[in-house]
PDB file of C-alpha atoms in Angstrom:
ATOM      1  CA  GLN A  36     -31.491  18.666 -53.423  1.00 95.00           C
ATOM      2  CA  VAL A  37     -31.251  17.703 -50.200  1.00 97.00           C
ATOM      3  CA  GLN A  38     -27.641  16.787 -48.761  1.00 98.00           C
ATOM      4  CA  LEU A  39     -27.005  15.764 -44.930  1.00 98.00           C
ATOM      5  CA  VAL A  40     -23.782  15.145 -44.404  1.00 98.00           C
ATOM      6  CA  GLU A  41     -22.375  14.041 -41.238  1.00 98.00           C
ATOM      7  CA  SER A  42     -18.868  13.905 -39.227  1.00 98.00           C
ATOM      8  CA  GLY A  43     -16.803  13.698 -36.237  1.00 98.00           C
ATOM      9  CA  GLY A  44     -17.091   9.808 -36.078  1.00 97.00           C
ATOM     10  CA  GLY A  45     -13.692   7.432 -34.831  1.00 97.00           C
ATOM     11  CA  LEU A  46     -12.193   5.546 -32.935  1.00 98.00           C
ATOM     12  CA  VAL A  47     -12.320   6.392 -29.272  1.00 98.00           C
ATOM     13  CA  GLN A  48     -11.277   3.837 -26.207  1.00 98.00           C
ATOM     14  CA  ALA A  49     -14.688   3.175 -23.550  1.00 98.00           C
ATOM     15  CA  GLY A  50     -14.853   6.600 -21.202  1.00 98.00           C
ATOM     16  CA  GLY A  51     -14.027   8.546 -23.942  1.00 98.00           C
ATOM     17  CA  SER A  52     -15.502  11.261 -25.738  1.00 98.00           C
ATOM     18  CA  LEU A  53     -17.040  12.166 -29.212  1.00 98.00           C
ATOM     19  CA  ARG A  54     -18.890  14.786 -30.831  1.00 98.00           C
ATOM     20  CA  LEU A  55     -20.790  13.982 -34.278  1.00 98.00           C
ATOM     21  CA  SER A  56     -21.783  16.816 -36.928  1.00 98.00           C
ATOM     22  CA  CYS A  57     -24.730  16.793 -39.119  1.00 98.00           C
ATOM     23  CA  ALA A  58     -24.479  19.386 -41.882  1.00 98.00           C
ATOM     24  CA  ALA A  59     -27.888  20.390 -43.920  1.00 98.00           C
ATOM     25  CA  SER A  60     -28.267  21.667 -46.971  1.00 97.00           C
ATOM     26  CA  GLY A  61     -30.509  21.974 -49.579  1.00 97.00           C
ATOM     27  CA  LEU A  62     -33.295  22.280 -47.073  1.00 96.00           C
ATOM     28  CA  THR A  63     -35.046  25.130 -44.877  1.00 96.00           C
ATOM     29  CA  PHE A  64     -33.012  23.380 -41.565  1.00 97.00           C
ATOM     30  CA  SER A  65     -34.963  25.804 -38.850  1.00 96.00           C
ATOM     31  CA  THR A  66     -38.068  24.049 -39.732  1.00 96.00           C
ATOM     32  CA  TYR A  67     -36.963  20.658 -39.470  1.00 97.00           C
ATOM     33  CA  ALA A  68     -36.496  18.444 -36.792  1.00 97.00           C
ATOM     34  CA  MET A  69     -33.532  16.694 -36.350  1.00 98.00           C
ATOM     35  CA  GLY A  70     -32.962  12.901 -35.443  1.00 98.00           C
ATOM     36  CA  TRP A  71     -29.857  10.682 -34.661  1.00 98.00           C
ATOM     37  CA  PHE A  72     -29.969   7.110 -34.979  1.00 98.00           C
ATOM     38  CA  ARG A  73     -27.133   4.196 -34.954  1.00 98.00           C
ATOM     39  CA  GLN A  74     -26.831   1.111 -36.636  1.00 98.00           C
ATOM     40  CA  ALA A  75     -24.195  -1.819 -34.921  1.00 96.00           C
ATOM     41  CA  PRO A  76     -23.992  -5.172 -37.195  1.00 92.00           C
ATOM     42  CA  GLY A  77     -26.489  -7.481 -37.469  1.00 94.00           C
ATOM     43  CA  LYS A  78     -28.649  -5.197 -35.127  1.00 96.00           C
ATOM     44  CA  GLU A  79     -31.619  -3.042 -36.645  1.00 96.00           C
ATOM     45  CA  ARG A  80     -31.496   1.068 -36.907  1.00 97.00           C
ATOM     46  CA  GLU A  81     -32.789   2.442 -33.568  1.00 97.00           C
ATOM     47  CA  PHE A  82     -33.248   5.678 -32.091  1.00 98.00           C
ATOM     48  CA  VAL A  83     -30.706   7.597 -30.393  1.00 98.00           C
ATOM     49  CA  ALA A  84     -31.623  11.230 -29.543  1.00 98.00           C
ATOM     50  CA  ALA A  85     -33.675  14.365 -31.522  1.00 98.00           C
ATOM     51  CA  ILE A  86     -34.331  17.965 -31.113  1.00 98.00           C
ATOM     52  CA  SER A  87     -36.896  20.058 -32.145  1.00 96.00           C
ATOM     53  CA  TRP A  88     -36.842  22.607 -34.647  1.00 95.00           C
ATOM     54  CA  SER A  89     -36.235  25.069 -32.357  1.00 94.00           C
ATOM     55  CA  GLY A  90     -33.867  23.004 -29.830  1.00 94.00           C
ATOM     56  CA  GLY A  91     -36.982  23.558 -27.309  1.00 95.00           C
ATOM     57  CA  ASN A  92     -37.157  20.109 -27.152  1.00 96.00           C
ATOM     58  CA  THR A  93     -34.856  16.756 -27.004  1.00 98.00           C
ATOM     59  CA  TYR A  94     -35.651  12.912 -27.032  1.00 97.00           C
ATOM     60  CA  TYR A  95     -32.738  10.664 -25.807  1.00 98.00           C
ATOM     61  CA  ALA A  96     -32.910   6.822 -25.963  1.00 98.00           C
ATOM     62  CA  ASP A  97     -32.688   5.725 -22.094  1.00 98.00           C
ATOM     63  CA  SER A  98     -29.605   3.914 -23.128  1.00 97.00           C
ATOM     64  CA  VAL A  99     -27.804   7.203 -23.483  1.00 98.00           C
ATOM     65  CA  LYS A 100     -29.519   9.479 -21.198  1.00 98.00           C
ATOM     66  CA  GLY A 101     -26.663  11.488 -19.160  1.00 98.00           C
ATOM     67  CA  ARG A 102     -24.423  10.483 -21.453  1.00 98.00           C
ATOM     68  CA  PHE A 103     -25.389  11.845 -24.838  1.00 98.00           C
ATOM     69  CA  THR A 104     -26.520  15.529 -25.723  1.00 98.00           C
ATOM     70  CA  ILE A 105     -27.792  16.627 -28.687  1.00 98.00           C
ATOM     71  CA  SER A 106     -27.981  20.188 -30.136  1.00 98.00           C
ATOM     72  CA  ARG A 107     -28.063  22.652 -32.679  1.00 98.00           C
ATOM     73  CA  ASP A 108     -27.043  25.640 -34.344  1.00 98.00           C
ATOM     74  CA  ASN A 109     -29.825  27.014 -36.803  1.00 97.00           C
ATOM     75  CA  ALA A 110     -27.490  29.496 -38.158  1.00 97.00           C
ATOM     76  CA  LYS A 111     -25.158  27.499 -39.466  1.00 98.00           C
ATOM     77  CA  ASN A 112     -27.728  24.319 -40.962  1.00 98.00           C
ATOM     78  CA  THR A 113     -26.032  22.340 -38.601  1.00 98.00           C
ATOM     79  CA  VAL A 114     -27.184  19.085 -35.495  1.00 98.00           C
ATOM     80  CA  TYR A 115     -24.439  18.179 -32.846  1.00 98.00           C
ATOM     81  CA  LEU A 116     -24.558  14.901 -31.024  1.00 98.00           C
ATOM     82  CA  GLN A 117     -21.998  15.814 -28.085  1.00 98.00           C
ATOM     83  CA  MET A 118     -21.357  11.860 -26.975  1.00 98.00           C
ATOM     84  CA  ASN A 119     -19.663  11.106 -23.276  1.00 98.00           C
ATOM     85  CA  SER A 120     -18.693   8.253 -21.289  1.00 98.00           C
ATOM     86  CA  LEU A 121     -19.107   6.053 -24.434  1.00 98.00           C
ATOM     87  CA  LYS A 122     -19.392   2.248 -23.484  1.00 98.00           C
ATOM     88  CA  PRO A 123     -18.356  -0.381 -26.863  1.00 97.00           C
ATOM     89  CA  GLU A 124     -22.036  -0.917 -27.114  1.00 97.00           C
ATOM     90  CA  ASP A 125     -22.080   2.403 -28.344  1.00 98.00           C
ATOM     91  CA  THR A 126     -20.824   0.893 -31.483  1.00 98.00           C
ATOM     92  CA  ALA A 127     -22.456   1.638 -34.626  1.00 98.00           C
ATOM     93  CA  VAL A 128     -22.779   3.467 -37.675  1.00 98.00           C
ATOM     94  CA  TYR A 129     -24.720   7.512 -36.678  1.00 98.00           C
ATOM     95  CA  TYR A 130     -26.747   8.943 -39.399  1.00 98.00           C
ATOM     96  CA  CYS A 131     -28.477  12.059 -38.458  1.00 98.00           C
ATOM     97  CA  ALA A 132     -31.905  12.418 -39.975  1.00 98.00           C
ATOM     98  CA  ALA A 133     -34.518  15.117 -40.639  1.00 98.00           C
ATOM     99  CA  ALA A 134     -38.276  15.260 -40.050  1.00 96.00           C
ATOM    100  CA  LEU A 135     -40.605  17.876 -41.067  1.00 93.00           C
ATOM    101  CA  VAL A 136     -43.876  16.480 -38.547  1.00 86.00           C
ATOM    102  CA  GLY A 137     -44.057  13.207 -37.339  1.00 85.00           C
ATOM    103  CA  LYS A 138     -43.283  11.408 -34.007  1.00 90.00           C
ATOM    104  CA  PRO A 139     -39.423  12.380 -32.745  1.00 92.00           C
ATOM    105  CA  ARG A 140     -38.678   8.608 -32.115  1.00 94.00           C
ATOM    106  CA  VAL A 141     -39.607   6.260 -35.591  1.00 93.00           C
ATOM    107  CA  ALA A 142     -37.674   6.201 -38.404  1.00 93.00           C
ATOM    108  CA  ASP A 143     -39.716   6.364 -40.756  1.00 93.00           C
ATOM    109  CA  GLU A 144     -41.233   9.783 -39.921  1.00 94.00           C
ATOM    110  CA  TYR A 145     -37.795  10.809 -40.357  1.00 97.00           C
ATOM    111  CA  ASP A 146     -38.021  12.006 -44.517  1.00 96.00           C
ATOM    112  CA  TYR A 147     -34.052  12.770 -45.223  1.00 97.00           C
ATOM    113  CA  TRP A 148     -31.244  10.722 -43.770  1.00 98.00           C
ATOM    114  CA  GLY A 149     -27.080  11.098 -43.601  1.00 98.00           C
ATOM    115  CA  GLN A 150     -24.506   8.671 -45.091  1.00 97.00           C
ATOM    116  CA  GLY A 151     -23.615   7.620 -41.703  1.00 97.00           C
ATOM    117  CA  THR A 152     -20.587   8.090 -39.815  1.00 98.00           C
ATOM    118  CA  GLN A 153     -18.824   5.032 -37.871  1.00 98.00           C
ATOM    119  CA  VAL A 154     -17.803   4.941 -34.114  1.00 98.00           C
ATOM    120  CA  THR A 155     -16.368   2.200 -32.563  1.00 98.00           C
ATOM    121  CA  VAL A 156     -16.021   2.324 -29.225  1.00 98.00           C
ATOM    122  CA  SER A 157     -12.656   0.070 -28.317  1.00 97.00           C
ATOM    123  CA  SER A 158     -12.579  -1.760 -24.262  1.00 93.00           C
TER     124      SER A 158
END
């Protein structure tokens, strides 16, 4: 049974930082590309960042480029999202997802999803 468990969300002031983690089990983690998506109230789920199975390629939404960094540790079956210079518009539930193949920015390409972690940025 595949499980993706996010952690690290919370309440932070604008300009602050958070580090999200996503621990994976039940799959061969090192063969999956991993992605982070987010969904704010009343909005559709949107792509945030993705990383290839090796970590050699990373992808970012324009809205987070230069502020967020995705990384992975295949020995720990964990993917991270370091979020700096947070803005109120970053407030959302953040989800990690795993994809064996496909386009990293497209949610439908992902095979497994976590339950999400809330990130709230106050102004």
